[in-house]
């Protein structure tokens, strides 16, 4: 999934742009994580029991649809994760005439992939966790979180 120029400002505000530049294709490299902020707000609630997780009074999947404009097909969903191929196929090419809201949707998708596959990868190796929804919903606030200390924890 290419790093589109129009989503770079969102990555910069989130404090994650330098991490996204490690690999121009899609985070296959196993490179060191440098310059992640260790100051700022703690990242919390992301490892909660998602079965009971409701955000702002909405079930998580309803919120997912609101943030991304659609739901992935059922064969791409497992519990509260989405297979990364859906993100890769759906958000690979940002239309040239994309509105700013569409750019924000693509930025959210890119950040969800970045967090789930590069910064906080786990044994699933190919799934994007939707527990990041509270963070990508507030793109402009993402830079206030201490992603570095969270990754080290």
XYZ file of N, CA and C in Angstrom, residues 18-135:
354
model
N 7.630 9.219 10.451
C 8.968 8.628 10.318
C 8.903 7.103 10.293
N 7.954 6.525 11.002
C 7.789 5.074 10.998
C 7.262 4.597 9.644
N 6.338 5.343 9.076
C 5.773 4.972 7.771
C 6.825 5.028 6.670
N 7.829 5.889 6.807
C 8.862 6.016 5.779
C 9.859 4.861 5.791
N 9.822 3.999 6.783
C 10.768 2.886 6.834
C 10.656 1.969 5.630
N 9.485 1.897 5.069
C 9.275 1.004 3.935
C 8.285 1.649 2.984
N 8.701 1.837 1.762
C 7.845 2.497 0.781
C 6.727 1.582 0.290
N 6.858 0.289 0.471
C 5.809 -0.623 -0.006
C 4.823 -0.890 1.116
N 5.015 -1.941 1.888
C 4.057 -2.216 2.948
C 4.684 -2.930 4.117
N 5.512 -2.271 4.829
C 5.975 -2.706 6.139
C 6.467 -4.141 6.220
N 7.158 -4.613 5.226
C 7.692 -5.974 5.312
C 9.067 -5.978 5.976
N 9.697 -4.833 6.056
C 11.035 -4.767 6.624
C 10.981 -4.845 8.139
N 11.988 -5.459 8.707
C 12.086 -5.551 10.156
C 13.145 -4.548 10.594
N 12.767 -3.278 10.642
C 13.708 -2.215 10.936
C 13.448 -1.652 12.333
N 14.453 -1.006 12.921
C 14.271 -0.458 14.269
C 13.273 0.695 14.277
N 12.576 0.821 15.370
C 11.623 1.908 15.541
C 12.346 3.066 16.208
N 12.542 4.132 15.457
C 13.303 5.263 15.953
C 12.409 6.470 16.158
N 12.749 7.287 17.131
C 12.146 8.586 17.389
C 10.666 8.553 17.720
N 10.153 7.466 18.210
C 8.764 7.471 18.668
C 8.693 8.235 19.977
N 7.687 9.033 20.107
C 7.532 9.833 21.308
C 7.331 8.949 22.539
N 8.044 9.276 23.605
C 7.810 8.594 24.877
C 7.184 9.563 25.870
N 6.924 10.775 25.410
C 6.225 11.770 26.214
C 4.808 11.885 25.686
N 3.901 12.229 26.536
C 2.527 12.429 26.079
C 1.556 11.564 26.836
N 0.337 11.556 26.353
C -0.727 10.810 27.011
C -0.506 9.311 26.883
N -0.854 8.546 27.905
C -0.736 7.092 27.776
C -1.767 6.563 26.787
N -1.377 5.543 26.074
C -2.303 4.864 25.173
C -2.990 3.811 26.016
N -4.281 3.956 26.199
C -4.998 3.008 27.041
C -6.274 2.575 26.358
N -6.926 1.586 26.944
C -8.182 1.032 26.462
C -8.029 0.258 25.165
N -6.845 0.176 24.593
C -6.742 -0.519 23.313
C -6.712 -2.028 23.498
N -6.410 -2.524 24.669
C -6.366 -3.965 24.887
C -7.483 -4.402 25.827
N -8.652 -3.811 25.653
C -9.793 -4.161 26.489
C -10.488 -5.390 25.938
N -11.460 -5.868 26.666
C -12.291 -6.967 26.191
C -13.220 -6.400 25.126
N -12.865 -6.603 23.878
C -13.597 -5.966 22.795
C -14.997 -6.531 22.624
N -15.261 -7.700 23.189
C -16.616 -8.244 23.114
C -17.613 -7.274 23.744
N -17.172 -6.538 24.740
C -18.058 -5.623 25.450
C -17.799 -4.171 25.062
N -16.908 -3.960 24.119
C -16.460 -2.615 23.795
C -17.491 -1.876 22.958
N -17.950 -0.781 23.487
C -18.866 0.093 22.770
C -18.271 1.494 22.846
N -18.190 2.150 21.705
C -17.574 3.463 21.643
C -18.658 4.510 21.452
N -18.678 5.471 22.351
C -19.651 6.552 22.281
C -21.066 6.023 22.054
N -21.399 4.930 22.733
C -22.734 4.365 22.662
C -23.025 3.518 21.438
N -22.007 3.265 20.605
C -22.203 2.471 19.391
C -21.377 1.197 19.464
N -21.899 0.100 18.947
C -21.077 -1.109 18.834
C -19.876 -0.835 17.925
N -18.785 -1.533 18.185
C -17.535 -1.284 17.467
C -17.687 -1.382 15.954
N -18.421 -2.377 15.455
C -18.532 -2.535 14.001
C -19.364 -1.424 13.374
N -20.320 -0.897 14.107
C -21.089 0.241 13.595
C -20.179 1.460 13.465
N -19.318 1.623 14.457
C -18.366 2.735 14.431
C -17.359 2.544 13.301
N -16.920 1.308 13.080
C -16.003 1.004 11.979
C -16.619 1.461 10.658
N -17.878 1.121 10.442
C -18.552 1.502 9.199
C -18.643 3.021 9.067
N -18.879 3.690 10.153
C -18.947 5.147 10.121
C -17.592 5.758 9.760
N -16.513 5.205 10.292
C -15.175 5.754 10.051
C -14.613 5.414 8.677
N -14.973 4.244 8.139
C -14.402 3.803 6.866
C -15.409 3.771 5.722
N -16.665 4.051 6.012
C -17.667 4.120 4.968
C -18.228 2.787 4.521
N -17.737 1.709 5.066
C -18.207 0.366 4.698
C -17.649 -0.651 5.680
N -18.202 -1.833 5.616
C -17.692 -2.956 6.406
C -16.989 -3.931 5.477
N -15.940 -4.581 5.961
C -15.303 -5.609 5.133
C -16.222 -6.817 4.990
N -16.051 -7.617 3.937
C -16.866 -8.829 3.807
C -16.583 -9.793 4.956
N -17.559 -10.609 5.290
C -17.437 -11.525 6.432
C -16.232 -12.453 6.322
N -15.841 -12.843 5.124
C -14.694 -13.747 4.988
C -13.367 -13.060 5.306
N -13.385 -11.747 5.512
C -12.176 -11.004 5.888
C -12.167 -10.641 7.370
N -13.229 -10.997 8.090
C -13.372 -10.634 9.501
C -13.223 -11.870 10.368
N -12.448 -11.729 11.431
C -12.315 -12.795 12.424
C -12.306 -12.117 13.789
N -13.323 -12.396 14.560
C -13.516 -11.759 15.864
C -13.492 -10.246 15.664
N -12.556 -9.569 16.251
C -12.474 -8.113 16.115
C -11.213 -7.710 15.368
N -10.921 -8.464 14.319
C -9.813 -8.138 13.431
C -10.292 -8.250 11.990
N -9.567 -7.567 11.118
C -9.848 -7.603 9.687
C -8.564 -8.032 8.996
N -8.664 -8.956 8.063
C -7.484 -9.406 7.329
C -6.881 -8.214 6.600
N -5.541 -8.062 6.679
C -4.929 -6.866 6.103
C -5.102 -6.771 4.597
N -5.383 -7.883 3.917
C -5.582 -7.798 2.466
C -6.796 -6.937 2.124
N -7.816 -6.929 2.997
C -8.963 -6.060 2.717
C -8.536 -4.602 2.735
N -7.777 -4.196 3.761
C -7.288 -2.816 3.820
C -6.411 -2.520 2.608
N -5.523 -3.449 2.303
C -4.589 -3.254 1.192
C -5.336 -3.115 -0.134
N -6.301 -3.967 -0.379
C -7.051 -3.912 -1.639
C -7.982 -2.701 -1.694
N -8.624 -2.394 -0.597
C -9.618 -1.322 -0.573
C -8.994 0.072 -0.590
N -7.848 0.248 0.074
C -7.270 1.582 0.240
C -5.928 1.747 -0.465
N -5.644 0.906 -1.420
C -4.360 0.959 -2.125
C -4.207 2.226 -2.961
N -5.228 2.603 -3.703
C -5.129 3.739 -4.619
C -6.070 4.847 -4.163
N -5.484 5.953 -3.767
C -6.267 7.126 -3.393
C -6.663 7.853 -4.679
N -7.954 8.032 -4.920
C -8.374 8.719 -6.149
C -7.786 10.130 -6.234
N -7.406 10.543 -7.429
C -6.830 11.876 -7.628
C -7.779 12.984 -7.193
N -9.067 12.769 -7.368
C -10.054 13.794 -7.038
C -10.686 13.572 -5.660
N -9.975 12.886 -4.775
C -10.518 12.555 -3.454
C -10.803 13.813 -2.641
N -11.944 13.804 -1.973
C -12.275 14.894 -1.053
C -11.407 14.767 0.196
N -11.392 15.806 1.000
C -10.595 15.758 2.229
C -11.108 14.673 3.176
N -12.409 14.434 3.203
C -12.947 13.365 4.049
C -12.475 12.000 3.562
N -12.396 11.801 2.256
C -11.872 10.542 1.713
C -10.405 10.378 2.084
N -9.642 11.461 2.033
C -8.227 11.408 2.430
C -8.125 11.005 3.896
N -8.989 11.527 4.737
C -8.987 11.160 6.160
C -9.293 9.670 6.340
N -10.213 9.133 5.555
C -10.529 7.700 5.622
C -9.302 6.881 5.242
N -8.613 7.272 4.181
C -7.408 6.563 3.757
C -6.307 6.694 4.801
N -6.200 7.862 5.426
C -5.210 8.047 6.493
C -5.520 7.124 7.669
N -6.788 7.015 8.036
C -7.170 6.098 9.118
C -6.781 4.661 8.778
N -7.068 4.251 7.550
C -6.733 2.885 7.132
C -5.229 2.663 7.183
N -4.465 3.620 6.707
C -3.005 3.497 6.708
C -2.482 3.388 8.137
N -3.005 4.222 9.012
C -2.564 4.202 10.406
C -2.974 2.900 11.086
N -4.172 2.407 10.815
C -4.598 1.114 11.385
C -3.627 0.013 10.957
N -3.246 0.007 9.685
C -2.282 -0.992 9.198
C -0.927 -0.796 9.871
N -0.485 0.434 9.962
C 0.803 0.738 10.568
C 0.857 0.266 12.021
N -0.175 0.578 12.780
C -0.198 0.186 14.190
C -0.272 -1.326 14.358
N -1.090 -1.990 13.559
C -1.304 -3.432 13.732
C -0.205 -4.300 13.144
N 0.481 -3.813 12.119
C 1.477 -4.671 11.474
C 2.911 -4.284 11.787
N 3.169 -3.018 12.051
C 4.543 -2.575 12.254
C 4.850 -2.252 13.707
N 4.032 -1.443 14.323
C 4.340 -0.981 15.671
C 3.908 -1.964 16.752
N 2.732 -2.554 16.604
C 2.202 -3.472 17.611
C 1.839 -4.810 16.982
N 2.710 -5.340 16.173
C 2.452 -6.630 15.536
C 2.313 -7.732 16.573
N 1.519 -8.731 16.243
C 1.357 -9.862 17.146
C 1.428 -11.153 16.347
N 1.099 -12.241 16.976
C 1.260 -13.539 16.330
C 0.321 -13.753 15.147
N -0.728 -12.948 15.023
C -1.623 -13.129 13.876
C -0.919 -12.763 12.575
N -0.011 -11.827 12.622
C 0.845 -11.401 11.515
C 0.107 -10.870 10.293
N -1.177 -11.052 10.187
C -1.862 -10.624 8.968
C -3.241 -10.036 9.252
N -3.433 -9.537 10.454
C -4.742 -9.012 10.820
C -4.591 -7.595 11.372
N -5.576 -6.787 11.100
C -5.629 -5.425 11.611
C -6.677 -5.407 12.716
N -6.260 -5.017 13.903
C -7.156 -5.013 15.059
C -7.977 -3.732 15.086
N -9.263 -3.871 15.369
C -10.103 -2.672 15.387
C -10.090 -1.980 16.748
N -9.277 -2.454 17.676
C -9.191 -1.755 18.956
C -8.520 -0.390 18.789
N -7.984 -0.104 17.596
C -7.383 1.204 17.330
C -8.427 2.245 16.916
N -9.676 1.856 16.768
C -10.723 2.790 16.344
C -10.791 4.068 17.182
N -10.713 3.992 18.514
C -10.801 5.236 19.286
C -9.690 6.227 18.955
N -8.550 5.730 18.515
C -7.426 6.601 18.200
C -7.546 7.188 16.802
